[in-house]
Short mmCIF file of C-alpha atoms and ligand atoms in Angstrom, two decimals:
data_model
loop_
_atom_site.label_atom_id
_atom_site.label_comp_id
_atom_site.label_asym_id
_atom_site.label_seq_id
_atom_site.Cartn_x
_atom_site.Cartn_y
_atom_site.Cartn_z
CA MET A 282 97.51 90.51 123.06
CA ASN A 283 95.43 90.73 120.01
CA LYS A 284 92.67 92.76 121.16
CA HIS A 285 90.73 92.82 117.60
CA ASP A 286 87.02 92.15 117.46
CA THR A 287 87.61 89.57 114.54
CA THR A 288 83.74 89.12 114.63
CA LYS A 289 83.33 92.61 113.13
CA ARG A 290 83.54 91.68 109.53
CA ALA A 291 79.83 90.69 108.88
CA ARG A 292 79.88 91.38 104.99
CA ASP A 293 82.15 89.32 102.53
CA LYS A 294 85.49 91.32 101.74
CA ARG A 295 84.21 91.61 98.12
CA THR A 296 81.23 93.69 99.39
CA GLU A 297 83.32 95.87 101.95
CA ALA A 298 86.03 96.79 99.09
CA VAL A 299 83.00 98.36 96.92
CA HIS A 300 80.59 99.97 99.80
CA GLY A 301 83.06 100.03 103.07
CA GLY A 302 83.48 103.33 104.35
CA THR A 303 81.29 105.30 101.95
CA ARG A 304 80.23 108.74 103.10
CA ARG A 305 77.93 110.76 100.72
CA SER A 306 77.87 114.49 100.41
CA GLN A 307 74.52 116.38 100.27
CA TYR A 308 74.62 115.72 96.32
CA GLY A 309 74.22 112.14 96.89
CA GLU A 310 77.09 111.04 94.27
CA VAL A 311 77.57 107.52 93.44
CA SER A 312 81.39 107.57 93.01
CA GLU A 313 83.09 108.94 96.26
CA ALA A 314 83.70 112.57 96.36
CA LEU A 315 87.24 113.88 96.18
CA PHE A 316 87.68 116.44 99.06
CA LEU A 317 90.89 117.97 97.81
CA THR A 318 91.14 120.36 100.51
CA GLN A 319 93.81 120.70 103.18
CA GLY A 320 91.69 122.69 105.55
CA PHE A 321 88.00 123.09 107.03
CA VAL A 322 85.90 126.09 107.77
CA TYR A 323 84.35 126.49 111.11
CA ASP A 324 81.05 128.42 111.57
CA THR A 325 82.17 130.40 114.51
CA ALA A 326 85.35 130.64 116.75
CA GLU A 327 83.61 128.88 119.41
CA ALA A 328 83.26 126.00 116.88
CA ALA A 329 87.00 126.15 115.85
CA GLU A 330 87.85 126.04 119.65
CA ALA A 331 85.79 123.12 120.36
CA ARG A 332 86.85 121.23 117.39
CA PHE A 333 90.61 121.46 118.53
CA LEU A 334 89.58 120.40 121.87
CA GLY A 335 88.30 116.97 120.55
CA ALA A 336 87.08 116.45 116.98
CA GLY A 337 84.28 113.79 116.53
CA PRO A 338 84.67 110.93 113.92
CA ASP A 339 83.22 113.31 110.96
CA GLU A 340 84.84 116.26 112.09
CA PHE A 341 88.17 117.37 110.28
CA ILE A 342 90.63 120.11 111.14
CA TYR A 343 93.34 119.83 108.72
CA ALA A 344 94.33 117.20 106.00
CA ARG A 345 97.62 116.10 107.87
CA TYR A 346 95.19 114.78 110.61
CA GLY A 347 92.40 113.55 108.52
CA ASN A 348 90.30 114.22 105.50
CA PRO A 349 86.85 112.73 104.50
CA THR A 350 88.06 111.00 101.32
CA VAL A 351 91.04 109.72 103.38
CA ALA A 352 88.65 108.52 106.12
CA MET A 353 86.76 106.74 103.34
CA PHE A 354 89.82 104.82 102.44
CA GLU A 355 90.75 104.25 105.85
CA ASP A 356 87.22 102.55 106.90
CA ARG A 357 87.14 100.75 103.68
CA ILE A 358 90.38 98.80 103.88
CA ALA A 359 89.75 98.30 107.64
CA ALA A 360 86.65 96.73 106.64
CA LEU A 361 88.05 94.57 104.06
CA GLU A 362 91.02 93.62 106.40
CA GLY A 363 88.67 92.82 109.39
CA ALA A 364 90.71 95.50 111.33
CA GLU A 365 88.79 97.81 113.74
CA ASP A 366 90.54 101.05 112.49
CA ALA A 367 93.29 102.04 110.19
CA PHE A 368 95.65 105.11 109.54
CA ALA A 369 96.43 105.90 105.90
CA THR A 370 100.12 107.17 105.12
CA ALA A 371 102.01 108.81 102.30
CA SER A 372 103.78 105.61 101.16
CA GLY A 373 104.27 101.94 102.44
CA MET A 374 107.50 103.03 103.91
CA ALA A 375 105.71 105.67 105.83
CA ALA A 376 103.46 103.15 107.17
CA VAL A 377 106.33 100.71 108.15
CA ASN A 378 108.18 103.48 109.82
CA GLY A 379 105.02 104.73 111.33
CA ALA A 380 103.98 101.36 112.75
CA LEU A 381 107.33 100.82 114.37
CA VAL A 382 108.39 104.20 115.54
CA SER A 383 105.25 105.28 116.96
CA MET A 384 105.29 102.50 119.56
CA LEU A 385 109.06 101.85 120.26
CA ARG A 386 111.27 103.78 122.85
CA ALA A 387 115.01 103.72 123.57
CA GLY A 388 115.72 100.24 125.45
CA ASP A 389 112.97 98.39 123.69
CA HIS A 390 113.94 94.86 121.70
CA VAL A 391 112.69 94.22 118.54
CA VAL A 392 112.79 90.71 116.61
CA SER A 393 112.72 90.96 112.98
CA ALA A 394 112.93 88.35 109.81
CA ARG A 395 116.22 88.95 108.21
CA ALA A 396 114.54 88.68 104.65
CA LEU A 397 113.48 92.36 104.42
CA PHE A 398 112.80 94.67 101.54
CA GLY A 399 115.83 97.10 101.46
CA SER A 400 113.95 100.11 102.95
CA CYS A 401 112.33 98.04 105.70
CA LEU A 402 115.89 96.68 106.50
CA TYR A 403 117.11 100.43 106.94
CA ILE A 404 114.30 101.22 109.34
CA LEU A 405 115.31 98.18 111.37
CA GLU A 406 119.09 98.30 111.05
CA GLU A 407 119.83 101.82 110.88
CA VAL A 408 116.88 104.03 112.09
CA LEU A 409 115.63 102.16 115.09
CA THR A 410 119.09 101.20 116.41
CA ARG A 411 120.19 105.08 116.14
CA TYR A 412 117.38 105.63 118.80
CA GLY A 413 118.45 102.86 121.36
CA VAL A 414 116.25 99.99 120.11
CA GLU A 415 118.03 96.91 119.98
CA VAL A 416 117.08 94.60 117.16
CA THR A 417 117.59 90.86 116.63
CA PHE A 418 117.52 89.31 113.18
CA VAL A 419 116.26 85.67 112.57
CA ASP A 420 115.31 83.43 109.75
CA GLY A 421 111.67 83.81 109.38
CA ALA A 422 111.00 80.64 108.35
CA ASP A 423 112.68 78.82 111.40
CA LEU A 424 110.02 78.89 114.41
CA ASP A 425 112.94 77.68 116.93
CA GLN A 426 114.90 81.23 115.97
CA TRP A 427 111.87 83.20 116.83
CA ARG A 428 111.31 81.15 120.11
CA ASP A 429 114.99 81.67 120.95
CA ALA A 430 115.01 85.25 119.83
CA ILE A 431 111.69 86.67 121.47
CA ARG A 432 112.42 87.71 125.24
CA PRO A 433 110.32 89.07 128.06
CA ASP A 434 111.59 92.66 127.04
CA THR A 435 110.67 92.01 123.52
CA LYS A 436 108.08 95.07 122.57
CA ALA A 437 107.58 93.97 118.84
CA VAL A 438 108.47 91.29 116.09
CA PHE A 439 108.62 92.36 112.51
CA PHE A 440 108.33 90.39 109.24
CA GLU A 441 107.05 90.42 105.71
CA SER A 442 104.68 87.74 105.64
CA MET A 443 105.62 86.87 102.12
CA SER A 444 109.21 88.04 101.68
CA ASN A 445 110.29 90.11 98.71
CA PRO A 446 111.75 88.82 96.33
CA VAL A 447 112.25 84.96 97.09
CA LEU A 448 108.49 84.70 98.31
CA GLU A 449 109.55 82.80 101.59
CA LEU A 450 106.43 82.81 104.12
CA VAL A 451 106.45 83.63 107.76
CA ASP A 452 103.92 81.35 109.65
CA ILE A 453 101.75 84.27 111.15
CA GLU A 454 99.78 82.11 113.67
CA ALA A 455 102.85 80.48 115.02
CA VAL A 456 105.13 83.60 115.42
CA ALA A 457 101.95 85.49 116.80
CA LYS A 458 101.77 82.68 119.46
CA LEU A 459 105.60 83.00 120.44
CA ALA A 460 105.40 86.94 120.57
CA HIS A 461 102.06 87.10 122.37
CA ALA A 462 103.20 84.62 125.02
CA GLN A 463 105.85 87.54 125.89
CA GLY A 464 103.44 90.35 125.36
CA ALA A 465 105.24 91.61 122.20
CA THR A 466 103.17 93.29 119.36
CA VAL A 467 103.07 91.47 115.99
CA VAL A 468 103.68 93.92 113.07
CA VAL A 469 103.18 92.21 109.51
CA ASP A 470 104.03 93.81 106.21
CA ASN A 471 101.49 92.01 104.28
CA VAL A 472 102.35 93.71 100.73
CA PHE A 473 102.91 90.34 99.03
CA SER A 474 99.95 88.55 100.64
CA THR A 475 97.51 91.34 99.34
CA PRO A 476 94.23 92.16 101.21
CA THR A 477 92.54 89.69 99.03
CA TRP A 478 93.90 86.72 100.43
CA SER A 479 95.17 87.94 103.82
CA ARG A 480 93.50 86.69 106.92
CA ALA A 481 96.55 88.28 109.10
CA ILE A 482 94.42 89.89 111.82
CA GLU A 483 92.54 86.54 112.24
CA GLN A 484 95.99 84.72 112.48
CA GLY A 485 97.40 86.86 115.19
CA ALA A 486 98.70 90.18 113.57
CA ASP A 487 98.32 93.30 115.89
CA LEU A 488 99.13 95.52 113.17
CA VAL A 489 99.07 94.78 109.53
CA VAL A 490 100.90 97.21 107.05
CA TYR A 491 100.57 97.73 103.25
CA SER A 492 102.10 99.56 100.58
CA ALA A 493 98.83 100.92 98.99
CA THR A 494 101.33 101.70 95.92
CA LYS A 495 101.25 97.95 95.01
CA HIS A 496 97.85 95.88 94.43
CA ILE A 497 95.54 98.45 96.01
CA ASP A 498 96.20 101.03 93.36
CA GLY A 499 97.36 98.25 91.11
CA GLN A 500 97.65 100.69 87.80
CA GLY A 501 101.03 102.43 88.79
CA ARG A 502 99.67 105.60 89.54
CA CYS A 503 100.33 106.80 93.16
CA LEU A 504 102.08 106.15 96.35
CA GLY A 505 100.34 105.40 99.52
CA GLY A 506 100.22 102.91 102.59
CA VAL A 507 98.16 102.19 105.60
CA ILE A 508 98.44 100.78 109.17
CA LEU A 509 95.70 98.48 110.36
CA GLY A 510 94.84 97.63 113.87
CA THR A 511 92.67 98.33 117.02
CA ARG A 512 91.03 101.45 117.49
CA GLU A 513 92.78 102.08 120.67
CA HIS A 514 96.29 101.58 119.16
CA ILE A 515 95.59 103.17 115.71
CA ARG A 516 94.06 106.35 117.44
CA GLY A 517 95.84 106.33 120.54
CA VAL A 518 99.57 105.40 119.38
CA VAL A 519 99.70 105.69 115.65
CA GLU A 520 97.78 108.69 114.79
CA PRO A 521 99.29 111.26 117.29
CA TYR A 522 102.62 110.22 115.68
CA MET A 523 101.81 110.06 112.18
CA LYS A 524 99.58 113.50 112.31
CA HIS A 525 102.45 115.44 113.88
CA THR A 526 105.37 114.09 111.94
CA GLY A 527 103.64 114.73 108.25
CA GLY A 528 103.53 111.12 106.87
CA SER A 529 99.80 111.04 106.19
CA LEU A 530 98.09 110.10 102.63
CA SER A 531 97.10 112.90 100.39
CA PRO A 532 93.28 113.03 99.54
CA PHE A 533 93.87 112.74 96.03
CA ASN A 534 96.01 109.51 96.35
CA ALA A 535 93.44 108.44 98.86
CA TRP A 536 90.84 108.82 96.30
CA VAL A 537 92.74 106.58 93.63
CA MET A 538 93.45 104.07 96.35
CA LEU A 539 89.48 103.99 97.44
CA LYS A 540 88.54 103.47 93.54
CA GLY A 541 91.33 100.81 93.37
CA LEU A 542 89.94 98.79 96.15
CA GLU A 543 86.74 98.28 94.24
CA THR A 544 88.61 96.27 91.93
CA LEU A 545 91.06 94.72 93.88
CA ASP A 546 89.50 91.39 94.38
CA LEU A 547 88.99 90.91 90.65
CA ARG A 548 92.57 92.07 89.80
CA VAL A 549 94.42 90.00 92.51
CA ARG A 550 92.49 86.89 91.61
CA ALA A 551 93.20 87.33 87.97
CA GLN A 552 96.89 88.23 88.78
CA THR A 553 97.15 84.87 91.01
CA ALA A 554 95.88 82.57 88.29
CA CYS A 555 98.42 84.53 85.83
CA ALA A 556 101.44 83.87 88.07
CA LYS A 557 100.40 80.31 88.43
CA ALA A 558 100.02 79.61 84.91
CA ILE A 559 103.54 81.35 84.23
CA ALA A 560 105.17 79.33 87.15
CA GLU A 561 103.84 75.95 85.78
CA ALA A 562 104.66 76.83 82.18
CA LEU A 563 108.52 77.63 83.11
CA GLU A 564 109.22 75.03 85.75
CA GLY A 565 111.66 72.75 84.36
CA HIS A 566 112.87 74.94 81.66
CA ASP A 567 116.39 74.16 80.79
CA ALA A 568 117.74 77.77 81.50
CA ILE A 569 116.25 77.93 84.95
CA ALA A 570 117.44 76.44 88.31
CA ARG A 571 114.30 76.97 89.97
CA VAL A 572 110.91 78.51 89.59
CA ILE A 573 109.68 79.78 92.86
CA HIS A 574 106.17 80.55 93.39
CA PRO A 575 104.01 79.36 96.73
CA GLY A 576 101.34 78.17 94.58
CA LEU A 577 103.45 75.40 93.20
CA PRO A 578 103.68 72.10 95.07
CA SER A 579 107.40 72.29 94.41
CA HIS A 580 107.52 75.34 96.85
CA PRO A 581 108.96 74.37 100.28
CA GLN A 582 106.14 76.17 101.98
CA HIS A 583 103.32 75.33 99.62
CA ASP A 584 100.93 73.88 102.51
CA LEU A 585 101.66 76.71 104.70
CA ALA A 586 100.74 79.22 101.67
CA MET A 587 97.64 77.23 101.21
CA ARG A 588 96.62 77.31 104.94
CA GLN A 589 97.55 80.97 105.33
CA LEU A 590 96.23 82.51 102.25
CA GLY A 591 94.66 79.75 100.32
CA ALA A 592 96.46 80.77 97.13
CA GLY A 593 100.02 81.29 95.97
CA GLY A 594 99.57 85.00 95.11
CA THR A 595 100.44 87.21 92.36
CA MET A 596 104.36 87.16 92.53
CA LEU A 597 107.01 84.51 91.10
CA ALA A 598 110.62 84.36 91.00
CA LEU A 599 113.06 82.56 88.43
CA ASP A 600 116.50 81.66 89.48
CA LEU A 601 118.17 81.51 86.29
CA LYS A 602 121.45 79.19 85.89
CA GLY A 603 123.52 81.59 84.27
CA GLY A 604 123.48 84.32 86.81
CA LYS A 605 123.64 88.02 86.17
CA PRO A 606 124.29 87.74 82.18
CA ALA A 607 121.61 85.39 81.73
CA ALA A 608 119.10 87.59 83.84
CA PHE A 609 120.07 90.69 82.09
CA ALA A 610 119.74 89.09 78.80
CA PHE A 611 116.28 87.68 79.71
CA LEU A 612 115.07 91.21 80.91
CA ASN A 613 116.46 92.81 77.75
CA ALA A 614 114.66 90.41 75.48
CA LEU A 615 111.17 91.01 76.91
CA GLN A 616 108.69 92.41 74.62
CA ILE A 617 105.53 92.60 76.92
CA ALA A 618 106.53 92.33 80.36
CA VAL A 619 108.34 95.64 81.48
CA ILE A 620 111.62 96.20 83.54
CA SER A 621 110.40 98.26 86.60
CA ASN A 622 110.64 97.68 90.51
CA ASN A 623 106.99 98.06 91.51
CA LEU A 624 104.65 95.23 91.67
CA GLY A 625 100.95 94.52 91.97
CA ASP A 626 100.36 96.40 88.67
CA ALA A 627 98.13 95.68 85.89
CA LYS A 628 101.24 95.51 83.70
CA THR A 629 103.37 92.57 84.26
CA ILE A 630 106.87 93.91 85.72
CA VAL A 631 110.29 92.30 85.69
CA THR A 632 112.80 93.09 88.40
CA HIS A 633 116.49 92.08 88.99
CA PRO A 634 116.36 92.57 92.82
CA ALA A 635 120.11 91.88 93.26
CA THR A 636 120.90 95.19 91.35
CA THR A 637 118.00 97.28 92.42
CA THR A 638 115.54 96.79 95.10
CA HIS A 639 117.89 94.64 97.28
CA GLN A 640 121.06 96.02 96.07
CA ARG A 641 121.63 97.70 99.52
CA LEU A 642 121.93 94.30 101.36
CA LYS A 643 125.48 93.06 101.56
CA PRO A 644 126.41 90.16 99.02
CA GLU A 645 126.76 87.72 101.97
CA VAL A 646 123.21 88.58 103.31
CA ARG A 647 121.89 88.34 99.76
CA ALA A 648 123.46 84.93 99.37
CA THR A 649 121.88 83.69 102.75
CA LEU A 650 118.72 84.97 101.57
CA GLY A 651 118.90 83.07 98.16
CA ILE A 652 118.65 86.67 96.26
CA GLY A 653 121.55 85.27 93.88
CA ASP A 654 122.50 87.27 90.60
CA GLY A 655 120.45 84.98 88.55
CA VAL A 656 117.11 85.68 90.46
CA VAL A 657 114.48 87.55 88.49
CA ARG A 658 111.27 88.66 90.30
CA ILE A 659 107.97 88.88 88.18
CA SER A 660 105.09 90.57 89.30
CA ALA A 661 102.00 88.78 87.14
CA GLY A 662 99.77 91.67 85.48
CA LEU A 663 96.57 91.48 83.64
CA GLU A 664 97.55 90.61 80.30
CA ALA A 665 96.61 87.30 78.78
CA PRO A 666 98.71 84.50 80.57
CA GLU A 667 99.43 82.82 77.02
CA ASP A 668 100.94 86.15 75.68
CA LEU A 669 103.01 86.44 78.78
CA ILE A 670 104.18 82.84 78.57
CA ALA A 671 105.20 83.17 74.96
CA ASP A 672 107.06 86.55 75.76
CA PHE A 673 108.90 84.79 78.68
CA LEU A 674 109.82 81.58 76.53
CA GLN A 675 111.26 83.56 73.84
CA ALA A 676 113.24 85.68 76.30
CA LEU A 677 114.78 82.50 77.67
CA ASP A 678 115.79 81.52 74.20
CA ALA A 679 118.09 84.77 74.39
CA VAL A 680 119.51 83.82 77.60
C1 LIG B 89 107.73 94.47 101.11
C2 LIG B 89 107.54 95.73 100.97
N1 LIG B 89 107.32 96.93 102.04
C3 LIG B 89 107.22 98.09 101.77
C4 LIG B 89 107.44 98.70 100.72
C5 LIG B 89 107.34 100.13 100.33
O1 LIG B 89 106.36 100.51 99.77
P1 LIG B 89 106.29 101.99 99.18
O2 LIG B 89 107.22 102.10 98.04
O3 LIG B 89 104.87 102.37 99.11
O4 LIG B 89 106.72 103.02 100.17
C6 LIG B 89 107.57 97.77 99.39
C7 LIG B 89 107.87 98.28 98.08
O5 LIG B 89 108.34 97.84 97.14
C8 LIG B 89 107.83 96.33 99.68
O6 LIG B 89 107.98 95.55 98.79
#
């Protein structure tokens, strides 16, 4: 089922992140050009007709279909991820929606992990089912549940490779084997794993989806997303759906993301080290029932994290003993980390998922997923880890 040529990535990710996809104009610019244009001029009417009949790889028609700056971003992230091709989208949710809706039909069956970001859950639970797609939810960490749920008519499986916010991993290789045995396409929302640590395609993912809004921009400026997969699937299935329904990435945002990719590796490595340092410093604190970070040996899937990613990632979560009052007191006492709901940013961001990002989940579902009222999610930024640790410790004193 996985038709990727995984031998394609000849150069190291770090090199691809800086040079992959570069197209230079006649001026030979060093920094990639921002083609802030929605349209393109044809020399003759015949040339316009020919382009509409079939545009070549570097021939553009309209920015909803494609644009040179967007193409640079698509080719760069595809090279980085080891995918054959990519389609850039207006946001991470446009990518999740596009990846799923472009290939599903009424009557299809989908199996999805239950631990989903609220908007992903909306697509699986409300949008797909409205159009006659049957969806079965499973506990993503339980392979027996995947095995039981995937059927011969299962068209796709979907999961967040590391769940938001309690950092539960899904074993991509194992689930992909089960899915491929039944001919199902494996769609992975890989936001928390990041392109730096990801080997999702090698491990069996057919389509990998990122919200570029997170680590790829990494500086809180723009929304964006991307769907990665085989050339046949991206150009044959995803592109027609995206270009006709309007979820394409704007050239300006593509330019920001393209430049973001150049520093992604440095940022994600520093943020990963920072997340681990904070987790180690806070583990065992009296006010905290549990520090959740896949890089800690105490994480129940630490071994899987090391095997799948080789690192614990840039996120951690704290389960405060005092529930919502303690979580709010902690957030309100912070002096460096900011209260917000994005992640992967240069600024350390702290979120209370139960009242914000995961508010739309029913309380009993939140309880099953371990998203209690005391859970606080931390996205480690680029500040000095020792300053952040001091900030978190003084905020815990306020709890
Ligand atoms: C796991 C996951 N998927 C998708 C998204 C959506 O991304 P965007 O906000 O760019 O649409 C988010 C955003 O928080 C996320 O955490």
